[in-house]
Every structure is written in C-alpha cells, then in structure tokens.
Short mmCIF file of C-alpha atoms in Angstrom, two decimals:
data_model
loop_
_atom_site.label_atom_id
_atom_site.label_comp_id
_atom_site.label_asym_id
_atom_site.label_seq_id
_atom_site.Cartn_x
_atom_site.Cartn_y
_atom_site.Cartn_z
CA UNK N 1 -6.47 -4.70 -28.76
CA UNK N 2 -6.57 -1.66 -26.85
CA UNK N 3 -3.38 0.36 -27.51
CA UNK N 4 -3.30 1.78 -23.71
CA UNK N 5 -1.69 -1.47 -22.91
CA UNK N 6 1.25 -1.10 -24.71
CA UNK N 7 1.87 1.92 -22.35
CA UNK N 8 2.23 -0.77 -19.03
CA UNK N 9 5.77 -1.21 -18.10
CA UNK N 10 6.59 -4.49 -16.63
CA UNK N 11 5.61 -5.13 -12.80
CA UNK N 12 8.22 -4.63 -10.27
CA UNK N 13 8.46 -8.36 -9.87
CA UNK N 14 9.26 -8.97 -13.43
CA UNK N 15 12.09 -6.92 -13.47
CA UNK N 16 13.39 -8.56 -10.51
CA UNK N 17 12.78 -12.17 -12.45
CA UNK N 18 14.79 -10.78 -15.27
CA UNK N 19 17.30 -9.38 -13.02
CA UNK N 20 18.42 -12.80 -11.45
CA UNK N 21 18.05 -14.53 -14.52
CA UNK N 22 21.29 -17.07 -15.35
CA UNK N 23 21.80 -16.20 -11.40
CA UNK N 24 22.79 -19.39 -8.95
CA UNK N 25 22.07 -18.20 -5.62
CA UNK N 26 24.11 -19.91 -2.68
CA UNK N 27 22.33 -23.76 -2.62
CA UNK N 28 23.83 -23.81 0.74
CA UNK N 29 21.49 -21.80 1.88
CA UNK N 30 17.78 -21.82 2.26
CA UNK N 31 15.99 -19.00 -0.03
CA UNK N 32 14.94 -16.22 2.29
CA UNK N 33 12.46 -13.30 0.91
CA UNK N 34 12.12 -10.14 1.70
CA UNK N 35 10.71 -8.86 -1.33
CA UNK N 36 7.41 -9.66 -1.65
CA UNK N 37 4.73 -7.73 0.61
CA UNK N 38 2.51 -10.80 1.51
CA UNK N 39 1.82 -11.53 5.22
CA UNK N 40 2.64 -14.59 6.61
CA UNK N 41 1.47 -14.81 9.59
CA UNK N 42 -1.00 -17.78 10.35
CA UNK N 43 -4.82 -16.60 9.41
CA UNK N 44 -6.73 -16.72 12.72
CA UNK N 45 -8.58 -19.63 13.29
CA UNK N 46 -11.85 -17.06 13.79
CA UNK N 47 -11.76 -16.51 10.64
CA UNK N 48 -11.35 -19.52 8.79
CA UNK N 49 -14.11 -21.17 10.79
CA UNK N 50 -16.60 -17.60 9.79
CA UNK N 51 -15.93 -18.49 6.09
CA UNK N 52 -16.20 -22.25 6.60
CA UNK N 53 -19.82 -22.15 8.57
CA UNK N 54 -20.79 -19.73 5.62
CA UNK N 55 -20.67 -21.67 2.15
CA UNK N 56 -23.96 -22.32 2.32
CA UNK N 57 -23.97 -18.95 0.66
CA UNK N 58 -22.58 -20.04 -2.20
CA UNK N 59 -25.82 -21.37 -3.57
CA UNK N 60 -26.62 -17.31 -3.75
CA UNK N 61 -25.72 -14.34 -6.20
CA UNK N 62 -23.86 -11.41 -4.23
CA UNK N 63 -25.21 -7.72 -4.64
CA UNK N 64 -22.56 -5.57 -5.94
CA UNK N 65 -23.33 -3.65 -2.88
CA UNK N 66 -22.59 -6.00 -0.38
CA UNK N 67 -24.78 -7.12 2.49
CA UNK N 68 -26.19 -4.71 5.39
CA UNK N 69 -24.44 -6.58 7.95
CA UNK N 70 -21.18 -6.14 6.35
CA UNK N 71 -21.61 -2.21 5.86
CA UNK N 72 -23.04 -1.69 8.92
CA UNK N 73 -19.94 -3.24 10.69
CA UNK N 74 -17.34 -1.83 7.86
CA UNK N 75 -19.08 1.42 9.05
CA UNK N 76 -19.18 0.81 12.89
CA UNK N 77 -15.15 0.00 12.44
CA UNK N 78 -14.58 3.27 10.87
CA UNK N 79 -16.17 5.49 13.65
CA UNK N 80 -14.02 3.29 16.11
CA UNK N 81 -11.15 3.32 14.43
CA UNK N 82 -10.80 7.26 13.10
CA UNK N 83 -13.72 8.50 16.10
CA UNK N 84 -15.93 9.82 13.13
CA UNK N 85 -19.41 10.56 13.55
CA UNK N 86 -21.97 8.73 12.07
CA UNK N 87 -21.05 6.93 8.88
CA UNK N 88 -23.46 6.08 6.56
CA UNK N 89 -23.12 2.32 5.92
CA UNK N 90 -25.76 2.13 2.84
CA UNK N 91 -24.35 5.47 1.27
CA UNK N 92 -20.76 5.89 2.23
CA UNK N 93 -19.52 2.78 2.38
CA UNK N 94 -18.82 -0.26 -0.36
CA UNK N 95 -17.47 -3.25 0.05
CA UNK N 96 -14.91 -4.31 -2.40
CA UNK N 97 -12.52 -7.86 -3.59
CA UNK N 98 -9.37 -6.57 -2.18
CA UNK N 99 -8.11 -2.94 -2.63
CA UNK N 100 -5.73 -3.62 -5.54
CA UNK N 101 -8.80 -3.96 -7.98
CA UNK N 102 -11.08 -1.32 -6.72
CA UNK N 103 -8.26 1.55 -6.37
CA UNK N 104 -7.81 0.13 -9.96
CA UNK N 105 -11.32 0.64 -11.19
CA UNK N 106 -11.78 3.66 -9.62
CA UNK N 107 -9.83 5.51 -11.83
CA UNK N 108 -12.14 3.93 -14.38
CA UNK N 109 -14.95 5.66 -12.80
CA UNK N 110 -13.77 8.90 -11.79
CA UNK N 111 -11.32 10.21 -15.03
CA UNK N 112 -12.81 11.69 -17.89
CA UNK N 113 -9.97 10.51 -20.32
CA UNK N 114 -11.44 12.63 -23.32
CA UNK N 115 -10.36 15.48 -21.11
CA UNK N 116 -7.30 17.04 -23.21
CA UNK N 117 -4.37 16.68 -20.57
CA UNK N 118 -5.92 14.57 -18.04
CA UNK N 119 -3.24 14.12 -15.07
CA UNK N 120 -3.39 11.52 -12.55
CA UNK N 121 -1.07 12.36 -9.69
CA UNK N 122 1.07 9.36 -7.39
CA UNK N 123 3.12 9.65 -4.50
CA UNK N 124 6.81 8.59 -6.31
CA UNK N 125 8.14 5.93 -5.21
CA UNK N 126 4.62 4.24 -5.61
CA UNK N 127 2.35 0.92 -5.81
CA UNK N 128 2.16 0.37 -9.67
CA UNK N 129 -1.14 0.05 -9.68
CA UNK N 130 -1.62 3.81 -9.86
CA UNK N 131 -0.12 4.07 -12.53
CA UNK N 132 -1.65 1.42 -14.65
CA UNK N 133 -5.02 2.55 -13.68
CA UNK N 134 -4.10 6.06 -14.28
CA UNK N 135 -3.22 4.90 -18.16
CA UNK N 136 -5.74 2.66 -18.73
CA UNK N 137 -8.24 5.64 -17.91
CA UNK N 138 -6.83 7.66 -20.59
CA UNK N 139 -4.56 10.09 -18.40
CA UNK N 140 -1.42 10.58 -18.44
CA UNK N 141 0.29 9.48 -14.50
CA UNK N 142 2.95 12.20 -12.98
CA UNK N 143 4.58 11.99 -9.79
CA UNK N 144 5.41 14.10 -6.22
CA UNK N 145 8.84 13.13 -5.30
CA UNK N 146 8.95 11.80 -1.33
CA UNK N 147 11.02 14.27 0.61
CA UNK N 148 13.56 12.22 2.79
CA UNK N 149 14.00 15.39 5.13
CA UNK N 150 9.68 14.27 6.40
CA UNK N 151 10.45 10.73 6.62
CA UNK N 152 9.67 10.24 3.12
CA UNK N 153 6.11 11.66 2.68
CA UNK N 154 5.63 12.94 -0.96
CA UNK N 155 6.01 16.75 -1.65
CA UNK N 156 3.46 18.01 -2.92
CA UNK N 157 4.45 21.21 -2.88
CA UNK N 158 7.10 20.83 -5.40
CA UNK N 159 4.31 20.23 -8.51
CA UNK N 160 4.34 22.91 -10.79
CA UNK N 161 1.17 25.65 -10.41
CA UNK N 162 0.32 24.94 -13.87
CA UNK N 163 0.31 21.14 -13.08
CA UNK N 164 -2.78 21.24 -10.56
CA UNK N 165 -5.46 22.79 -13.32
CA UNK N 166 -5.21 18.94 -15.15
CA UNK N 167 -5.04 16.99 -12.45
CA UNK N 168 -8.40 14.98 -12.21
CA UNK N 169 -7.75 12.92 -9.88
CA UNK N 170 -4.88 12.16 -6.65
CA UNK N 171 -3.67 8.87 -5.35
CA UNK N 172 -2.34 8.84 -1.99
CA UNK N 173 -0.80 5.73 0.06
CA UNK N 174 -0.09 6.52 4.01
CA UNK N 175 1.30 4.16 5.16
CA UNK N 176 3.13 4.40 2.24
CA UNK N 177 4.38 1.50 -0.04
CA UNK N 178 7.17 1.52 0.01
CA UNK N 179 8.31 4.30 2.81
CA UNK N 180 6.31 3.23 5.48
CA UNK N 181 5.41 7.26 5.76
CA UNK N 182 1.94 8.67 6.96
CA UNK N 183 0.60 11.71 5.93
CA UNK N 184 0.61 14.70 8.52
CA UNK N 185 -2.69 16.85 9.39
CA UNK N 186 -0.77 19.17 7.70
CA UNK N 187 -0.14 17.15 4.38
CA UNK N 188 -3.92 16.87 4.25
CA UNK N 189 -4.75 20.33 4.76
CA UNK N 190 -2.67 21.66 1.79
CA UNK N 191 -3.81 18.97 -0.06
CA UNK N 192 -7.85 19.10 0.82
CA UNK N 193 -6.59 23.14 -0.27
CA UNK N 194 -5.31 22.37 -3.33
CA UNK N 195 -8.72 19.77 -4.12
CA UNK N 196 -11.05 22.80 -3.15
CA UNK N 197 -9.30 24.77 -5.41
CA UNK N 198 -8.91 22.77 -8.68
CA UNK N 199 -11.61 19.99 -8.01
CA UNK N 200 -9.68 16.89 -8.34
CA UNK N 201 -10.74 13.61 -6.44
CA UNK N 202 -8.25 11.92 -3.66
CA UNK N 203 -8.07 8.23 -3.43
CA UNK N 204 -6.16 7.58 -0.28
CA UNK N 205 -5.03 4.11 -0.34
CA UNK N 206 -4.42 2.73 3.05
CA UNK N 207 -4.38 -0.81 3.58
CA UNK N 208 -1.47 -0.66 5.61
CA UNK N 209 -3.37 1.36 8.66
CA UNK N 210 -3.26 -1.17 11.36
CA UNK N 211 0.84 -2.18 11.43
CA UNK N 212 2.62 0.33 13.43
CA UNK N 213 4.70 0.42 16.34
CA UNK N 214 3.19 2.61 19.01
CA UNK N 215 -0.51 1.22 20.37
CA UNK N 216 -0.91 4.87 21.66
CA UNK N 217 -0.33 6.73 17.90
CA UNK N 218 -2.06 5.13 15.53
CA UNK N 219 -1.77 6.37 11.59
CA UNK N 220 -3.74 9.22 10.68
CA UNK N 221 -6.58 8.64 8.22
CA UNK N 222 -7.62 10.58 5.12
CA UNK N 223 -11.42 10.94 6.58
CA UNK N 224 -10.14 11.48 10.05
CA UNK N 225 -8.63 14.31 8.75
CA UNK N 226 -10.82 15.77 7.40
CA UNK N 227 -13.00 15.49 10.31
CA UNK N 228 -10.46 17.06 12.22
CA UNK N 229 -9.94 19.56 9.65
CA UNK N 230 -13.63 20.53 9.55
CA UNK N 231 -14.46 19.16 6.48
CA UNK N 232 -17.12 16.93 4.77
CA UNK N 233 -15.87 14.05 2.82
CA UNK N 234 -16.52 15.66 -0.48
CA UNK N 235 -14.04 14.30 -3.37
CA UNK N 236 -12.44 12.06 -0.83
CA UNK N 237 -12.36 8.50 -0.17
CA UNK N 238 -10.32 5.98 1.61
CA UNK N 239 -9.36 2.01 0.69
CA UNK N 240 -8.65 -0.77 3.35
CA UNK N 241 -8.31 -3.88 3.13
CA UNK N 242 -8.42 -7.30 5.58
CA UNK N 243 -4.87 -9.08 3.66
CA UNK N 244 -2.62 -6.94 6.30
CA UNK N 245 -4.67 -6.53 9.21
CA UNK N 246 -5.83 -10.02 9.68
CA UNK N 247 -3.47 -11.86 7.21
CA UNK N 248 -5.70 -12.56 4.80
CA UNK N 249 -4.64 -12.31 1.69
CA UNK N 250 -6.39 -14.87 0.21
CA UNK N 251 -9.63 -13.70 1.01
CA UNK N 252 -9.73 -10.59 -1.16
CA UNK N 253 -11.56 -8.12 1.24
CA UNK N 254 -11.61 -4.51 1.67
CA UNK N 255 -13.76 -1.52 1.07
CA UNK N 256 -14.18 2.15 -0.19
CA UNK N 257 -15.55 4.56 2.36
CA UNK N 258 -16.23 8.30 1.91
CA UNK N 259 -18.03 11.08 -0.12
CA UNK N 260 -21.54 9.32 -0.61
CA UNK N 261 -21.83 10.67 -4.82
CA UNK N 262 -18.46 9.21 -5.81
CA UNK N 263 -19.15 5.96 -4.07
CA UNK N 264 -22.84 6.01 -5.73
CA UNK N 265 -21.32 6.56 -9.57
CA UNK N 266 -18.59 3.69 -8.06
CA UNK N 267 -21.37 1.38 -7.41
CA UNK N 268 -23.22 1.67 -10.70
CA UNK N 269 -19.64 1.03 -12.68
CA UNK N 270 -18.98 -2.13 -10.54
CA UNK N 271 -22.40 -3.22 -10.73
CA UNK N 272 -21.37 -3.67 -14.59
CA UNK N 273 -17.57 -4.31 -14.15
CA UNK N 274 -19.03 -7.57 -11.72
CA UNK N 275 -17.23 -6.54 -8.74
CA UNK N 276 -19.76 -8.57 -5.84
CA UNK N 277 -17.92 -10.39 -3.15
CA UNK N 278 -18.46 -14.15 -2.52
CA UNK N 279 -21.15 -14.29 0.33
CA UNK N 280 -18.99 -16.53 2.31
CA UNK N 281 -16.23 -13.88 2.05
CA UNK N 282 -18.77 -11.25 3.37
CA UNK N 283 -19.50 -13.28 6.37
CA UNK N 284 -15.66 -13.79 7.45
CA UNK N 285 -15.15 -10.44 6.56
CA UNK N 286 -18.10 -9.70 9.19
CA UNK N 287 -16.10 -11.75 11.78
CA UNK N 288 -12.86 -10.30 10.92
CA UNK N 289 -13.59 -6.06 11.11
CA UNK N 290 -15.54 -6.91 14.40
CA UNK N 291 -12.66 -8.48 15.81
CA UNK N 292 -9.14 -6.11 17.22
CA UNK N 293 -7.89 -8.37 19.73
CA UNK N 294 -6.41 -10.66 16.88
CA UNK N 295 -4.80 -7.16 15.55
CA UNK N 296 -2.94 -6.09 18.38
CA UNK N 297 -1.64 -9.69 18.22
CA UNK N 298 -0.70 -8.62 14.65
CA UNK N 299 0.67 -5.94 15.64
CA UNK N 300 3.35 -6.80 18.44
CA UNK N 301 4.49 -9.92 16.24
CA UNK N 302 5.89 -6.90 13.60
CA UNK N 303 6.61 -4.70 16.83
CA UNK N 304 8.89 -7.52 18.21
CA UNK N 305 10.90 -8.03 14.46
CA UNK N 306 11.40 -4.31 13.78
CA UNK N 307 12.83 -3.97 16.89
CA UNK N 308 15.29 -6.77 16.72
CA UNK N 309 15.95 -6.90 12.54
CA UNK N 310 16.35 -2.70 12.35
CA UNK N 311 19.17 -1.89 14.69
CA UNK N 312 21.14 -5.01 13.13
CA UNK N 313 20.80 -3.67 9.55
CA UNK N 314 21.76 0.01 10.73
CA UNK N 315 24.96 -1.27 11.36
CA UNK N 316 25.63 -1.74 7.74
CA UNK N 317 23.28 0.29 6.07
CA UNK N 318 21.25 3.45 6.38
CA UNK N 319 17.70 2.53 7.64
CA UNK N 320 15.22 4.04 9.93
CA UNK N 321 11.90 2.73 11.82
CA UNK N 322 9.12 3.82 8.95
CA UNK N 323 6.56 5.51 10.28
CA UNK N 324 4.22 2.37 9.78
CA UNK N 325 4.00 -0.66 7.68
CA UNK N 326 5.69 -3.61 6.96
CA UNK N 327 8.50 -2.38 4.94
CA UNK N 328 12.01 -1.26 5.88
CA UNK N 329 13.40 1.23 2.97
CA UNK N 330 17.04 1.17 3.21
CA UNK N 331 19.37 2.98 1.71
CA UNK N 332 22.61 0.91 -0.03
CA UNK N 333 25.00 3.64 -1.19
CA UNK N 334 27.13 3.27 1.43
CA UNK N 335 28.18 -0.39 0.42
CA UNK N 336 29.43 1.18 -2.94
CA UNK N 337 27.04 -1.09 -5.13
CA UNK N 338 23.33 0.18 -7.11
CA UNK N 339 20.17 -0.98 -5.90
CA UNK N 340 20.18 -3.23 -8.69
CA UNK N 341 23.75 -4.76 -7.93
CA UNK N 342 22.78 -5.09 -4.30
CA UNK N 343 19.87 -6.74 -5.19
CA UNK N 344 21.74 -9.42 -7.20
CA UNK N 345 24.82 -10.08 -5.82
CA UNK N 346 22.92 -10.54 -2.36
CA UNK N 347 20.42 -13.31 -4.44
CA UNK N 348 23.42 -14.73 -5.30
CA UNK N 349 25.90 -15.26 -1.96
CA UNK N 350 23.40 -15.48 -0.08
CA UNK N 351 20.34 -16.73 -1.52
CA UNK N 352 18.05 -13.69 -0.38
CA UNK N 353 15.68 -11.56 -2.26
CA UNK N 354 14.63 -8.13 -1.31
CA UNK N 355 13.54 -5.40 -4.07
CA UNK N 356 14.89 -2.82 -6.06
CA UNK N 357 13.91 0.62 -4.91
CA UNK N 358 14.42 2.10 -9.14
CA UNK N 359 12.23 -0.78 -9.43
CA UNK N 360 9.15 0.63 -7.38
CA UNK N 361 9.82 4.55 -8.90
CA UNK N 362 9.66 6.65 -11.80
CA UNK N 363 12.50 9.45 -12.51
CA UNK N 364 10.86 12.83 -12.27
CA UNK N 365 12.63 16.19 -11.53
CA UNK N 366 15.64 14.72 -13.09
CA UNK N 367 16.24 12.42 -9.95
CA UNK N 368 14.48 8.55 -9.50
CA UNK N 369 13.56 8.89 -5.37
CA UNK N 370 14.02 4.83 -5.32
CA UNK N 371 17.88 4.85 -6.66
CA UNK N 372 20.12 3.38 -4.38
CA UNK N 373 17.54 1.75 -2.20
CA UNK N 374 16.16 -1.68 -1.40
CA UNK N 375 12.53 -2.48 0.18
CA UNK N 376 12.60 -5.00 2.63
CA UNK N 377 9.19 -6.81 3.54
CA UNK N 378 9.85 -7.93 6.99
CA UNK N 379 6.63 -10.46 6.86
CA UNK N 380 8.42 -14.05 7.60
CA UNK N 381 8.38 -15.42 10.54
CA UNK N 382 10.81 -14.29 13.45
CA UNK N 383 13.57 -16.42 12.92
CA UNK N 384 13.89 -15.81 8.97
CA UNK N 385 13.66 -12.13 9.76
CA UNK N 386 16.86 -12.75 12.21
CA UNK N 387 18.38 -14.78 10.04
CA UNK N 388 17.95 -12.69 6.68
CA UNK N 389 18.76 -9.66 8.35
CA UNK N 390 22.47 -11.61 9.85
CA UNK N 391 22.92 -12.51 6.11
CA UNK N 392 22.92 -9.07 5.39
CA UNK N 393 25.07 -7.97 7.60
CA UNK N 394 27.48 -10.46 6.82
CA UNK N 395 27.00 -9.84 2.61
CA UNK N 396 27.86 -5.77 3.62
CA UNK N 397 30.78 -6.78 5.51
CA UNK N 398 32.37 -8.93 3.47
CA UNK N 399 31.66 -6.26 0.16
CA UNK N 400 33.71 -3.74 3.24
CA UNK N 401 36.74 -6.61 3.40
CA UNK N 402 36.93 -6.98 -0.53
CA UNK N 403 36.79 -3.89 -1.05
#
C-alpha cells in the first residue's frame, strides 16, 4: 500500500460522526443541518431536460478534453463573467468531473515530490482536499493563518522568508470555505509578487464565485486579476464548478481555466488518470454556463436567508455577512462552551448539526484559526433556515439562563 495514506487525517465529517456518537438528539424535533455544504435548491428544469435529450451520447467515449462546444462556451462565460479578453477555449480551458477531483489531481501534476522539502501552501482554515492532495504528491502541506481584522482572508504575509524558496505550489479558495472571504486586488498582487519571485504555481479554487449578496460587486477572480494587474496567466489557474451555481451537485461539472502549458501537462496526466466527462454531462453543462437568469434566481433565494437567518444569530453569537458564499462562520466563545461542545450539545437539545470550526483547520503559529467557531451551511430551504437559526437562539439562551 502506499504509505502516504497513512498521513490522511480523518475528513471533517468523520470527526463530527464520532463526535455525536452514543448522542440522542431531541426526537421531538425534526433533524435540521447546517453542516454539510450541499445545495438544495431544486435543479432547474433546463437542465435536467439538456441531460435527458442527450443520452444518446452515451453510446460514445468522451475525449479527456472535452467537446468544442463545451470549451467554447466555458470560455465565452469567462470573458463575460471576469471581462477578459479572448480566452483560448482549445488551449486554456479544460473541462473537468467536479472541482474536488481535479484541484486534487492537480497537485499530482504540478509537484515534483522528489524535490527535498517540497511545500504546498493552504489558506488555514481550509477545504481538506488541499491537504490530501498536497500529501499524496509527496509534499509536505503548511498553512497562512486567515486574519479576522480582513474579514478572514489568509495572511500571507505572515509565512516565514525562508518558507517561500520550497513552496511549489499555492492553493487559494475566494470565496473561501469556510470564511466566505474573497481575495483583494491587493492579496493577488503580493501574491502574483511572491510567484514571480520563487516560481510556485497558484491553484485558485473558486467554486463558490456566483453566491454573493450585492448583484453590483461581484467576487473578484484570480485571472481577472491578473488582467487587471497587467499580467499574463502564467503559473495561474482557476477551478469552477456548476454544483453551487446551478445546484447541481450531482452532475459533477466544472473546469480549469488559465496558463495554456500547465493546463497542456494537466491534460496529458488526465488523459491517463481517465478524467473524460459523460457526454450527456457535457451537453447540460452546455445548457447550464450559457444560462444566468437561473443564477440570479440562485442568488436572491441565499440573498433573502442571509438577510433574515444573520441578524437573528447576531443576537446570540458573533457573526458577520461573509463576503460571499454559502457559509456563515460564527464565532461561539461568548456562550462559554468549545466549538466541539457547541457542536454537540446543540445535536443533542435540539437535534441540529452544524460543524466544528477545529474541525475544518490545522494549528499553526501556535494558534488553530477554527477554535471556537462553528460553520453554518445556510443551503435548506427558507423555512429550515428560520427555523434552525430560532433553535439556536433559543439553545444560546437557555446555556445564558443555566448558566
């Protein structure tokens, strides 16, 4: 067996299982979860009709490349969405089965593991992917702190000079899981600095680009910076996926887009590692990126929650609006109790789940950045969101009366 495994620590999800093991939670009360990020918001009919009229595809073998109609409207998106010029959709951009895997395998690809001291660097707290990638490559995963004083964006700044020299290769996530923060022109200009001047590649993971709460400011992008910046797309590239913005999950589409020689050596390792998406998928997923008015739809349905779940929870706990995203990342302390005890005790009165913070970061610098915090998925439908969030209020206030 390959002995890298052994260096995988358990997925957020089964520490949470182990957590509310022997746990009743209150059976007079539905279950209500806010702790796993999976849309649920119906799957527009648009869609499911694209990948129905399209199985005739089936009877085909998908190119590891992808079709020319998808590219070409993966790449038309992209100068929409960021106003880039002309990208290339047969060199700069590759279709992929969902993010998760490719910003997996792309580590695969791009980290020369035989390297002595090969450094992968993740935004802490951070989608464990990353880090599992990062090992399985050979490298050895370390981790920039989010700053709470810039609405949680990782600080860079703070990683040792001698640090930089090993790192081969940069994960970034804006929106971030689990902050909800986006990255600043100015984050990526010290950053594209620091790639110029020790070489390392940035993956810039952002399948969480279309929720956010202000049609007139949408998140910045990794290649729309550097656009703005002035800059080719040289050791950069970007990964979105369809499972937020349309609700698609299921469907397991997304794509790489960027500097043209990464994506070309990424091709020729998935054209081995059997990464072609199902031709049917490619035809929704045609339907789908050509298609915003379903978005904005998307869009106001998380508007309308935030706005009503947020200002009820700041009564009891310290939380903010993120930046973007799906996720509310509140802070517990107040209510006297660990992430972990919140966590449990709230499973068990009142038969709700929502995730550890600890859980979703590594301690580095002496501190862990998730301590004391919960992540709250706010993807149920309106009336759970109400409801959870009026369970938690009551939970806080009654730990307030006992106490």
């Amino acid at each position: 067996m390959n002995p890298r495994l052994d260096l995988l620590q358990p997925y957020p999800f089964e520490k949470l299982k182990a957590l509310f093991a022997g746990i009743e939670p209150n059976g007079a009360l539905r279950p209500i979860s806010f702790g796993i990020g999976e849309p649920k918001h119906p799957t527009p009919r648009f869609i499911r009709d694209a990948l129905a009229e399209s199985l005739g595809g089936l009877a085909n073998y998908p190119t590891t490349a992808g079709s020319e109609a998808l590219r070409q409207c993966i790449a038309g998106w992209l100068e929409r969405r960021y106003g880039l010029p002309r990208v290339d959709p047969a060199s700069q951009v590759l279709p992929v089965t969902g993010s998760r895997e490719a910003l997996f395998a792309f580590a695969q690809t791009v980290v020369d593991g035989i390297r002595p001291g090969a450094l992968v660097l993740c935004p802490n707290p951070f989608y464990q992917i990353y880090e599992g990638a990062a090992l399985l490559a050979g490298a050895t995963p370390v981790f920039a702190n989010s700053d709470p004083s810039r609405n949680f964006a990782p600080a860079f700044d703070r990683i040792a000079d001698d640090v930089w020299p090993r790192v081969q290769l940069v994960y970034v996530c804006s929106p971030g899981n689990p902050t909800g923060a986006v990255l600043s022109l100015e984050d990526w200009r010290q950053l594209f600095a620091l790639s110029d001047r020790h070489g390392f590649v940035i993956a810039s993971d952002e399948c969480y680009s279309e929720i956010y709460f202000d049609e007139g400011k949408a998140p910045l992008g990794a290649l729309e910076a550097a656009h703005r910046l002035g800059r080719g797309f040289e050791r950069l590239v970007m990964f979105s996926s369809l499972s937020k913005r349309s609700n698609v999950p299921g469907l397991r589409s997304g794509f790489v887009a960027g500097d043209a020689a990464l994506l070309g050596r990424f091709l020729l390792y998935r054209t081995y590692h059997g990464g072609a998406m199902n031709p049917a998928v490619q035809s929704a997923s045609v339907a789908a990126w050509n298609d915003e008015a379903h978005v904005r739809e998307n869009r106001a349905a998380y508007v309308a929650k935030f706005a009503e779940v947020t200002p009820m929870l700041a009564e009891v706990l310290d939380v903010a609006l993120p930046d973007a995203g799906f996720y509310l990342w509140a802070d517990v302390s107040r209510t006297g109790l660990s992430d972990t005890e919140f966590a449990a005790r709230l499973y068990a009165e009142q038969h709700l789940t929502v995730l550890p913070g600890s859980y979703l970061a590594r301690e580095t610098d002496g501190i862990n950045p998730g301590a004391n915090r919960v992540r709250m998925a706010l993807v149920a439908t309106p009336e759970e969101c109400r409801e959870g969030a009026e369970r938690i209020v009551a939970f806080c206030r009654g730990l307030t009366r006992r106490g």
